GROMACS .gro file of N, CA, C and O in nm:
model
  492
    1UNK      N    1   1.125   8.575  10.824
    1UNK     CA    2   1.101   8.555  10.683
    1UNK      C    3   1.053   8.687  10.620
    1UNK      O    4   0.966   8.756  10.673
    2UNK      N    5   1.121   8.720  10.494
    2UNK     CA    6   1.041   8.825  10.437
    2UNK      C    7   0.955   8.815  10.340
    2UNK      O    8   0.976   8.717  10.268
    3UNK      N    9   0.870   8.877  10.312
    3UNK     CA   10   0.764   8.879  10.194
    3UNK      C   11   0.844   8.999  10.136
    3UNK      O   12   0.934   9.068  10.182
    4UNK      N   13   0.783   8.995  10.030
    4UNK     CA   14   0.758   9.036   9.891
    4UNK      C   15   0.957   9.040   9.858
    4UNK      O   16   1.049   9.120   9.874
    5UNK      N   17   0.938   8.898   9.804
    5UNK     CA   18   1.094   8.858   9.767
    5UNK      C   19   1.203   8.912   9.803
    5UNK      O   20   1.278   8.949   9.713
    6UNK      N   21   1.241   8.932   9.933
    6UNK     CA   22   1.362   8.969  10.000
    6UNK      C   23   1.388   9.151   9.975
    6UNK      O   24   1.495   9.212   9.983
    7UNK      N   25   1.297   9.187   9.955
    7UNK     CA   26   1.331   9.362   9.924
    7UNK      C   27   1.248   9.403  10.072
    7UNK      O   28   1.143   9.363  10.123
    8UNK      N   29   1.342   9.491  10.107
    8UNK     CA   30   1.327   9.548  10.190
    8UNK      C   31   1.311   9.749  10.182
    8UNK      O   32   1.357   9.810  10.085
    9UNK      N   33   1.268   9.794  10.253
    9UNK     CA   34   1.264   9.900  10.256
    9UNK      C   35   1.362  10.030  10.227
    9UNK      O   36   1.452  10.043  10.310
   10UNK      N   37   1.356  10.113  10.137
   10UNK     CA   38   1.485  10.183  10.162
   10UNK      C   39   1.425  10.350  10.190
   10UNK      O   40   1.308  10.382  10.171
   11UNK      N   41   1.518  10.431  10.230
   11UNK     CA   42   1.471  10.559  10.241
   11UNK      C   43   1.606  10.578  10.133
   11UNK      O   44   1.718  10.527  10.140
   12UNK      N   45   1.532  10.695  10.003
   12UNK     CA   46   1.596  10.770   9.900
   12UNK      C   47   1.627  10.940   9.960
   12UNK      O   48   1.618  10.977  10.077
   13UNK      N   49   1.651  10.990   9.886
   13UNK     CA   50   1.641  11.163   9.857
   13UNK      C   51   1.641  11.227   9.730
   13UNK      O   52   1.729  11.239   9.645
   14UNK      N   53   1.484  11.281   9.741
   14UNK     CA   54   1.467  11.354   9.592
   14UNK      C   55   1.544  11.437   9.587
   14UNK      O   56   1.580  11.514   9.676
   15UNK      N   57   1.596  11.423   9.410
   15UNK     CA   58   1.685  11.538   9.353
   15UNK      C   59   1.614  11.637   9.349
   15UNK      O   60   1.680  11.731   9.303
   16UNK      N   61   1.486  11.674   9.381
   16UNK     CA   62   1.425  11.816   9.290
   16UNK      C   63   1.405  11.885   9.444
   16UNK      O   64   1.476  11.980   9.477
   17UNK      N   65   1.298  11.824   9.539
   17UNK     CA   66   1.268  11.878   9.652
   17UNK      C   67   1.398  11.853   9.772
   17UNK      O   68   1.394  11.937   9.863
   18UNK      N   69   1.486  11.774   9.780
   18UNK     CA   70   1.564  11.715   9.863
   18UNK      C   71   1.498  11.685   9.962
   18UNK      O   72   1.572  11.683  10.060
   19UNK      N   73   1.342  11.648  10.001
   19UNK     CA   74   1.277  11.550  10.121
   19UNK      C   75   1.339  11.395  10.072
   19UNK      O   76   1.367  11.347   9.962
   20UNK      N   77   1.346  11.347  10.204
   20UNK     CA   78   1.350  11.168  10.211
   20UNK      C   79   1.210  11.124  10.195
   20UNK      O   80   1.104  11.170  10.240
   21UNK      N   81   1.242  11.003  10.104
   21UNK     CA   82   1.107  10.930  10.096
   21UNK      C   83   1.137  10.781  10.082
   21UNK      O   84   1.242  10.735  10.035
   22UNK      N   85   1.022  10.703  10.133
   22UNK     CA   86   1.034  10.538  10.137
   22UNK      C   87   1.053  10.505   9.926
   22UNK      O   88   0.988  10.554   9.833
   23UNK      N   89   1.148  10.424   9.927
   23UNK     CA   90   1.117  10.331   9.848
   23UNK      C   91   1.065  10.238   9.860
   23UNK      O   92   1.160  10.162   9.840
   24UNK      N   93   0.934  10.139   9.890
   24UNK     CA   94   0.930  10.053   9.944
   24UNK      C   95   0.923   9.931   9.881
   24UNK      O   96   0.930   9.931   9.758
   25UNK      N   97   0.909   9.809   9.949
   25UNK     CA   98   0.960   9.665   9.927
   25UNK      C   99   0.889   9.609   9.855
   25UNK      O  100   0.922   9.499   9.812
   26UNK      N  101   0.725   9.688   9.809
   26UNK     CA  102   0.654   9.650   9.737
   26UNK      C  103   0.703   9.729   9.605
   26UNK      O  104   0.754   9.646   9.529
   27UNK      N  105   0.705   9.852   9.554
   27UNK     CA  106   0.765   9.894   9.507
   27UNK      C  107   0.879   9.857   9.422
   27UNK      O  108   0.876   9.867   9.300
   28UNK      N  109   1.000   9.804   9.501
   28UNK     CA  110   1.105   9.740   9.463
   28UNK      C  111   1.096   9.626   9.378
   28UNK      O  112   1.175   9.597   9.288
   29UNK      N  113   0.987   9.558   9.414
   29UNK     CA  114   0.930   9.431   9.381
   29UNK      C  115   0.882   9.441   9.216
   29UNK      O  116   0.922   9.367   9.127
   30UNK      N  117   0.770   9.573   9.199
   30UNK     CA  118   0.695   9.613   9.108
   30UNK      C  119   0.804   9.659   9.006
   30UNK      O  120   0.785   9.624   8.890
   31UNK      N  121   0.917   9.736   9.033
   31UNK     CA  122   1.029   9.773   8.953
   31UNK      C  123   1.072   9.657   8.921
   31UNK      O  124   1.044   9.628   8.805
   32UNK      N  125   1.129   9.582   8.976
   32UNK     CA  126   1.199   9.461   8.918
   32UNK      C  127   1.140   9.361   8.836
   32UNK      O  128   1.206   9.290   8.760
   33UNK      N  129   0.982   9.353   8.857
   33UNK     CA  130   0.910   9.270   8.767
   33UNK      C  131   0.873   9.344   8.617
   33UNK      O  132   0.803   9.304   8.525
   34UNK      N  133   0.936   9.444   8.631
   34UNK     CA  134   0.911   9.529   8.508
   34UNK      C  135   1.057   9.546   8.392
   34UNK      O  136   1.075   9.591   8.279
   35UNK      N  137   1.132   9.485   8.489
   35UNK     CA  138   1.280   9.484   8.432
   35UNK      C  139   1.349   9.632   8.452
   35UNK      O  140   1.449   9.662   8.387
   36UNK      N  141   1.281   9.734   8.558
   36UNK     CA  142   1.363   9.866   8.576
   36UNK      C  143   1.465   9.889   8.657
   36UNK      O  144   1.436   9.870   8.776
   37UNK      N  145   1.558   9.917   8.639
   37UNK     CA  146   1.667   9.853   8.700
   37UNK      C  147   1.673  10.020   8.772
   37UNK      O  148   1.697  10.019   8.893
   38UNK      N  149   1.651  10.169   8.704
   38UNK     CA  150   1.693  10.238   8.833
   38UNK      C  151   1.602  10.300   8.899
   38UNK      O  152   1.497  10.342   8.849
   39UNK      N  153   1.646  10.313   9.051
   39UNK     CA  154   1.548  10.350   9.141
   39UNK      C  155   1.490  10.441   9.103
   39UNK      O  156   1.536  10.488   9.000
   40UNK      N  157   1.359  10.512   9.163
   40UNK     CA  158   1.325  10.646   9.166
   40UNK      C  159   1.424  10.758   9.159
   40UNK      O  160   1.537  10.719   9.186
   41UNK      N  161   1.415  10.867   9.136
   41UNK     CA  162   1.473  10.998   9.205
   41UNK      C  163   1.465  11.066   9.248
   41UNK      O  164   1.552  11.128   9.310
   42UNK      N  165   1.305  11.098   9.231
   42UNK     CA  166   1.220  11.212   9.256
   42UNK      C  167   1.112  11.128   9.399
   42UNK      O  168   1.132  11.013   9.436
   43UNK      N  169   1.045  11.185   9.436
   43UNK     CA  170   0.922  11.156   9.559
   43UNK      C  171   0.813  11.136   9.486
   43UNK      O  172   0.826  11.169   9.368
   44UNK      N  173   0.703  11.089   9.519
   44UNK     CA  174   0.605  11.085   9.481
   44UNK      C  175   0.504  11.171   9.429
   44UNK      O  176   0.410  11.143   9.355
   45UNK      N  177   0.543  11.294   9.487
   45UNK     CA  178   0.462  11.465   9.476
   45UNK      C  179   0.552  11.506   9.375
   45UNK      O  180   0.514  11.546   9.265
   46UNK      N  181   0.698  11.494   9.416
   46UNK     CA  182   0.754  11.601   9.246
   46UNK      C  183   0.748  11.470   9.110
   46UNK      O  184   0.746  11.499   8.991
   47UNK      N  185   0.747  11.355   9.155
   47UNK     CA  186   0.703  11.277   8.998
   47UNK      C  187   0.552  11.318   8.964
   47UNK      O  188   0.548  11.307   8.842
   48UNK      N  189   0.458  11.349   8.997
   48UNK     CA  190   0.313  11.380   8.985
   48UNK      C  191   0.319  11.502   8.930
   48UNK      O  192   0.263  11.527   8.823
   49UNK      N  193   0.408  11.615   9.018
   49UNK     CA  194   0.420  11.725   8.950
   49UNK      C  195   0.494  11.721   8.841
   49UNK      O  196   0.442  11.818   8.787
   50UNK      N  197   0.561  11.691   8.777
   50UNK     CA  198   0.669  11.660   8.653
   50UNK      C  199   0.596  11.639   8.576
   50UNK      O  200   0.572  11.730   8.496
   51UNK      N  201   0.496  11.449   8.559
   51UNK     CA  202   0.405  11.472   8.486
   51UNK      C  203   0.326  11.543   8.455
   51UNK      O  204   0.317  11.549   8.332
   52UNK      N  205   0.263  11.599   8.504
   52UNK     CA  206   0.119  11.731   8.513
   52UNK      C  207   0.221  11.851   8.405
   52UNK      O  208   0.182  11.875   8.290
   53UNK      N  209   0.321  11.901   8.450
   53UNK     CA  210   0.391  12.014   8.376
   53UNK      C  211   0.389  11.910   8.268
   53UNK      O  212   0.281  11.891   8.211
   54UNK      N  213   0.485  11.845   8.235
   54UNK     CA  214   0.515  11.770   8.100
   54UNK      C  215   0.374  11.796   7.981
   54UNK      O  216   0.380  11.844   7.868
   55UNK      N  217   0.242  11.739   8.065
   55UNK     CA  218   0.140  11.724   7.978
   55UNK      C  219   0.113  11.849   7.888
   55UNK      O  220   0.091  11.865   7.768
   56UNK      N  221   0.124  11.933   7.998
   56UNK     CA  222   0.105  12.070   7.935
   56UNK      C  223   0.213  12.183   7.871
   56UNK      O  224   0.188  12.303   7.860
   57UNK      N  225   0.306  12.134   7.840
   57UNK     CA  226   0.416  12.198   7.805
   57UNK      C  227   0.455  12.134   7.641
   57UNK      O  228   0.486  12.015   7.626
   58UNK      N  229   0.449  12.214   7.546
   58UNK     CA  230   0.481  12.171   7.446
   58UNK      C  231   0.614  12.129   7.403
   58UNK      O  232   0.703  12.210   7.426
   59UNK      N  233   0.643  12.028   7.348
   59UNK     CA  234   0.749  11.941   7.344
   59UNK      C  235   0.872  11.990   7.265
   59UNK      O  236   0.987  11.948   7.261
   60UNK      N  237   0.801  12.106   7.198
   60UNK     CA  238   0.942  12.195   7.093
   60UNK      C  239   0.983  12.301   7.147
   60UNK      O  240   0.981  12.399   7.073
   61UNK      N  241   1.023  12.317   7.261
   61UNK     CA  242   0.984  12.435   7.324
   61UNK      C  243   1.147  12.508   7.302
   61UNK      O  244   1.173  12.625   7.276
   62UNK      N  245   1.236  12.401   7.321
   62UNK     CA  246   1.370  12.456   7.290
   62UNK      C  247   1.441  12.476   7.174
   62UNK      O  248   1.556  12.521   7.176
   63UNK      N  249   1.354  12.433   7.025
   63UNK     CA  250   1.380  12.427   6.935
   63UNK      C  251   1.420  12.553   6.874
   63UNK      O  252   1.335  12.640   6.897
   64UNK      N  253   1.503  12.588   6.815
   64UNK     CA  254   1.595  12.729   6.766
   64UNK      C  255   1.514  12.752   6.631
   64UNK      O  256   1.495  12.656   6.558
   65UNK      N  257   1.465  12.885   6.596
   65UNK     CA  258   1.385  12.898   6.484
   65UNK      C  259   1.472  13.012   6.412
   65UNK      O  260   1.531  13.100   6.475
   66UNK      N  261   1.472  13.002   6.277
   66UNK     CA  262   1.532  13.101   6.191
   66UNK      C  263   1.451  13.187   6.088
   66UNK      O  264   1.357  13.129   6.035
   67UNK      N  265   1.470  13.300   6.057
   67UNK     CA  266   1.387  13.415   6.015
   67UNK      C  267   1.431  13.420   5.882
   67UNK      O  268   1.551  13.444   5.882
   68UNK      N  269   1.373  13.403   5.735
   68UNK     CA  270   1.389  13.388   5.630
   68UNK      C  271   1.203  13.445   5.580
   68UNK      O  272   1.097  13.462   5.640
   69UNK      N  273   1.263  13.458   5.409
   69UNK     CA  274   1.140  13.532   5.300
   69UNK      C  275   1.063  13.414   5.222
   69UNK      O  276   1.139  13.334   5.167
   70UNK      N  277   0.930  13.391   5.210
   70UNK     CA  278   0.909  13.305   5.147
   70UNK      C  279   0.965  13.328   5.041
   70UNK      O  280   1.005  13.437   5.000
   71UNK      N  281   0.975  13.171   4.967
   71UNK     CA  282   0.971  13.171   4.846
   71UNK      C  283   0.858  13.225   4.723
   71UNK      O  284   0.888  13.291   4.624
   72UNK      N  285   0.753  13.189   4.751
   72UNK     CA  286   0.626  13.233   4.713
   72UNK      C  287   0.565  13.397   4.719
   72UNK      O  288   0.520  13.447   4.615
   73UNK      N  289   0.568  13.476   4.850
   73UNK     CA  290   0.469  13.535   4.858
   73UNK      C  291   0.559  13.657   4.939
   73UNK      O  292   0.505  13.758   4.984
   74UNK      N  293   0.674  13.636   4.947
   74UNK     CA  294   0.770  13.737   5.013
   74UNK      C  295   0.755  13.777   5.162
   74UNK      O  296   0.800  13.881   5.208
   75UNK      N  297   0.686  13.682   5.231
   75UNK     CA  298   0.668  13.759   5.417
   75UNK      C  299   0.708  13.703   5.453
   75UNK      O  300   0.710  13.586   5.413
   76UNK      N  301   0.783  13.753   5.575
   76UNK     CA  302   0.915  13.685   5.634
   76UNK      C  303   0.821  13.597   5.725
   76UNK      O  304   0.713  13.620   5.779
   77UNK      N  305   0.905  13.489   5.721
   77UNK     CA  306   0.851  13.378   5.805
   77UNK      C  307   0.944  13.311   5.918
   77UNK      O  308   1.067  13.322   5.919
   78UNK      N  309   0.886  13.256   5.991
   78UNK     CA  310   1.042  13.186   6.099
   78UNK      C  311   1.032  12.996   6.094
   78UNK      O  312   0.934  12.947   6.150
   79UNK      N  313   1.108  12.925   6.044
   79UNK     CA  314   1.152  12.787   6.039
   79UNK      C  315   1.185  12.748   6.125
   79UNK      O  316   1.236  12.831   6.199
   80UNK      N  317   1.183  12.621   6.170
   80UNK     CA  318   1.247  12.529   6.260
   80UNK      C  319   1.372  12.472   6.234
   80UNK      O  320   1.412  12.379   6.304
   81UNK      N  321   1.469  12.536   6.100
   81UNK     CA  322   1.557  12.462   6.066
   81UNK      C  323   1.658  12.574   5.957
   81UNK      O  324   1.616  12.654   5.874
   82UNK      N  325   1.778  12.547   5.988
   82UNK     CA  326   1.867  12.640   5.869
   82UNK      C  327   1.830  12.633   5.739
   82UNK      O  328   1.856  12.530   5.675
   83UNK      N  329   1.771  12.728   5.687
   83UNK     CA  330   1.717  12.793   5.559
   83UNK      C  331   1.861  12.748   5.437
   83UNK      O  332   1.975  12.788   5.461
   84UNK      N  333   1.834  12.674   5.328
   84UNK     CA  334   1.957  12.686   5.206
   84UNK      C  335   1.909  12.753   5.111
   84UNK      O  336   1.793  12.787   5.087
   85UNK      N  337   2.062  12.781   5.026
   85UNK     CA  338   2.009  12.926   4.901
   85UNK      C  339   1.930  12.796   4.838
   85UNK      O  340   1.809  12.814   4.825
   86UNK      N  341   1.970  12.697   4.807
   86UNK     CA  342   1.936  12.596   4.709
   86UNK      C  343   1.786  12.551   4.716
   86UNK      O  344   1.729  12.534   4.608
   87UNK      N  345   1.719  12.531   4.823
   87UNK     CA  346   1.647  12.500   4.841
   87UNK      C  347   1.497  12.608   4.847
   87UNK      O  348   1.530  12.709   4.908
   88UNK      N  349   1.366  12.617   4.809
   88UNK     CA  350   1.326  12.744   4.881
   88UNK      C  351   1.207  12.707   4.981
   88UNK      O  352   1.143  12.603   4.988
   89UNK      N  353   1.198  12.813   5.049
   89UNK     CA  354   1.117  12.765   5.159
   89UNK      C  355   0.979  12.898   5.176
   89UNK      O  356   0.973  13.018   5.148
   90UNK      N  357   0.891  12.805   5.231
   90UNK     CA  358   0.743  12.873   5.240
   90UNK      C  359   0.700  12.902   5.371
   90UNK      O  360   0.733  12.844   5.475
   91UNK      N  361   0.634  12.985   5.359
   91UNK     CA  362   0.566  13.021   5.468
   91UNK      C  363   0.437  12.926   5.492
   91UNK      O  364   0.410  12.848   5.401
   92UNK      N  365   0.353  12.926   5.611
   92UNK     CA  366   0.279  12.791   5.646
   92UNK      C  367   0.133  12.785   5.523
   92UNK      O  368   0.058  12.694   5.487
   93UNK      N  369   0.145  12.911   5.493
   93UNK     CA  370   0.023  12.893   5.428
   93UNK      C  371   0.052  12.880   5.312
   93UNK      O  372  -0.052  12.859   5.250
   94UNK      N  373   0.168  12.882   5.223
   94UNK     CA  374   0.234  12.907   5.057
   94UNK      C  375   0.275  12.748   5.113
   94UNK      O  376   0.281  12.672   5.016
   95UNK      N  377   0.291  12.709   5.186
   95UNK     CA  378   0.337  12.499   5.200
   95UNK      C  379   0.263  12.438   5.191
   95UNK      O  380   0.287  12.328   5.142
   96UNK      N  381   0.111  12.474   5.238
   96UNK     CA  382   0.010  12.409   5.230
   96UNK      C  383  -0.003  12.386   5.071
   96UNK      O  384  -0.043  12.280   5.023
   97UNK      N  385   0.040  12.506   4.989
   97UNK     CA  386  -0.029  12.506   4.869
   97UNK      C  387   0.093  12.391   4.812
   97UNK      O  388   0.042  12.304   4.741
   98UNK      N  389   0.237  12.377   4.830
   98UNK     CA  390   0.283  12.320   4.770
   98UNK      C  391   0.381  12.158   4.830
   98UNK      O  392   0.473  12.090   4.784
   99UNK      N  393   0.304  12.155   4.941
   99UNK     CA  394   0.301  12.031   5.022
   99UNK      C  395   0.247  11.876   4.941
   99UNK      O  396   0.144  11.844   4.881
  100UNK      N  397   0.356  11.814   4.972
  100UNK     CA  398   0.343  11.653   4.897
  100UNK      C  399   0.236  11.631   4.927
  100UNK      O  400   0.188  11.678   5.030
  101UNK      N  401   0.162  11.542   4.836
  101UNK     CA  402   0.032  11.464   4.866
  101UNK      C  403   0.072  11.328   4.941
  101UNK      O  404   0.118  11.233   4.878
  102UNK      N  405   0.055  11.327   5.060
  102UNK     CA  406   0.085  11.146   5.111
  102UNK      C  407  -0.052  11.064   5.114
  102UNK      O  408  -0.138  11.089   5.198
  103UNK      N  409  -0.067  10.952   5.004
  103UNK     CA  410  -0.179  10.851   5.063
  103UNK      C  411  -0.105  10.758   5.109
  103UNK      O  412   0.001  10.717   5.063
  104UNK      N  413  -0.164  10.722   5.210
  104UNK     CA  414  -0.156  10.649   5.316
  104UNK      C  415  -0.203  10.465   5.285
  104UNK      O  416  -0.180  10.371   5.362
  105UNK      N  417  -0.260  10.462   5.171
  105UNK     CA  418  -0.250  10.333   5.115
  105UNK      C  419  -0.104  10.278   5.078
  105UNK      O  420  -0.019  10.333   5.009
  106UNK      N  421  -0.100  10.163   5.138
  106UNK     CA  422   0.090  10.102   5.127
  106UNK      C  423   0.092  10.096   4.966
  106UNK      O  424   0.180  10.146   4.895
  107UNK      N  425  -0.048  10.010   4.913
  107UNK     CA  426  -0.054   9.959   4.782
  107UNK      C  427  -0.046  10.082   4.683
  107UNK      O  428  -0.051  10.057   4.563
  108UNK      N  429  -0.037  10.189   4.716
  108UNK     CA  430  -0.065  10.301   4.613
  108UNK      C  431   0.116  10.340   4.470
  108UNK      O  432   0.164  10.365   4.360
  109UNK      N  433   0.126  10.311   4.620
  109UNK     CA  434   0.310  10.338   4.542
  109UNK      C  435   0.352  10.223   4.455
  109UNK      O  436   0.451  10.235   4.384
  110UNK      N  437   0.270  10.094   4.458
  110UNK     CA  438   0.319   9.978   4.382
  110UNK      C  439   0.207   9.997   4.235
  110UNK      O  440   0.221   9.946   4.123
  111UNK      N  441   0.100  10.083   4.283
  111UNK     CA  442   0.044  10.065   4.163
  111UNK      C  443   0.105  10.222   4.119
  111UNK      O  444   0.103  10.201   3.998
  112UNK      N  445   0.146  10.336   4.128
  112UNK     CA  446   0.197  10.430   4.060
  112UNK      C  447   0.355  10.394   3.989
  112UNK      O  448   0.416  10.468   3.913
  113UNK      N  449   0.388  10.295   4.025
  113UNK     CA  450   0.459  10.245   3.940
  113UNK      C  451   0.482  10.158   3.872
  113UNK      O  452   0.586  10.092   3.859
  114UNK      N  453   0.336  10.147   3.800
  114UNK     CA  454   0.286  10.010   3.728
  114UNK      C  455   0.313   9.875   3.750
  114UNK      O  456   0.316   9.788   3.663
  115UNK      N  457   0.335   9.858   3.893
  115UNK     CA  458   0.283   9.742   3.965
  115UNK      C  459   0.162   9.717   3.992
  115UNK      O  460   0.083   9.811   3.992
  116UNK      N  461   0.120   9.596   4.019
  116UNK     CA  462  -0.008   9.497   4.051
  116UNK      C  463  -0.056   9.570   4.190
  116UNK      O  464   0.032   9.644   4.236
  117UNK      N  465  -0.175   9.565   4.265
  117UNK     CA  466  -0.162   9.553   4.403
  117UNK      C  467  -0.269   9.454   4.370
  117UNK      O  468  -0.308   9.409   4.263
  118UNK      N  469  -0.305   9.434   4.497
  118UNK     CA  470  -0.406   9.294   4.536
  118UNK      C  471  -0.507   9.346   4.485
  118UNK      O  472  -0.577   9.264   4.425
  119UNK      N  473  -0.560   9.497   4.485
  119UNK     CA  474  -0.716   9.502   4.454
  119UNK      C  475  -0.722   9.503   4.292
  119UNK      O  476  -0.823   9.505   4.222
  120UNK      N  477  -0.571   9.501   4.247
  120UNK     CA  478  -0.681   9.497   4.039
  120UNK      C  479  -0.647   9.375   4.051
  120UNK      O  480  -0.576   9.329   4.140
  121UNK      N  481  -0.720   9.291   3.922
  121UNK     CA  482  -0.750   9.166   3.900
  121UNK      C  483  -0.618   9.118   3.799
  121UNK      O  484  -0.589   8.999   3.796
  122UNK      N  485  -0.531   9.228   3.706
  122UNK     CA  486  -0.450   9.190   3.643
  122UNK      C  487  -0.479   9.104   3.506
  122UNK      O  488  -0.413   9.136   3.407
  123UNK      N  489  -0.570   9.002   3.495
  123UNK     CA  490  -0.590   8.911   3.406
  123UNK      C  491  -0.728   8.953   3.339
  123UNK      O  492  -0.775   8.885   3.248
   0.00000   0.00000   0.00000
């Protein structure tokens, strides 16, 4: 008879280190009650290491930046995105100055456009 619902043991091979490692039956078990349908790939040491780099590695790292003049204040600045004639663009500190105001109240936008919200009384 087997425990832990008919899964049995498997030996994999990490893609990163190419050592063999157990998948095991408990394991298998824990994946499937989670609805993950694919195995591991990695070992236990290069998934640990993966995470650990990940944490510390900033997430834009491949992002392509382009070299353009503010609009404002004339020093060349570098964007995260293709610069248009149409449009003009700032440097971080000339955006600050002309950066949307977002409140974060849902009700704000119903009352800037002379809608009700729940907090006036209306009557």
């Amino acid at each position: 008879m087997m425990s832990n619902g008919g899964y049995q043991d498997r030996i994999l091979t990490c893609r990163d280190c190419g050592r063999d490692f157990t998948f095991s039956a408990g394991e298998q078990e824990f994946y499937a009650s989670r609805n993950l349908t694919n195995e591991p790939g990695r070992c236990p040491s290069c998934r640990a290491a993966r995470r650990n780099s990940q944490s510390t590695t900033p997430r834009s790292r491949n992002v392509e930046h382009y070299e353009t003049t503010c609009a404002d204040c004339g020093r060349l600045t570098s964007v995260p995105f293709v610069p248009r004639e149409d449009r003009p663009v700032y440097c971080s500190d000339c955006y600050q100055l002309h950066r949307p105001v977002r409140n974060s109240h849902s009700y704000s936008s119903s009352r800037s456009q002379g809608g009700r919200d729940r907090y006036s009384s209306g009557w």
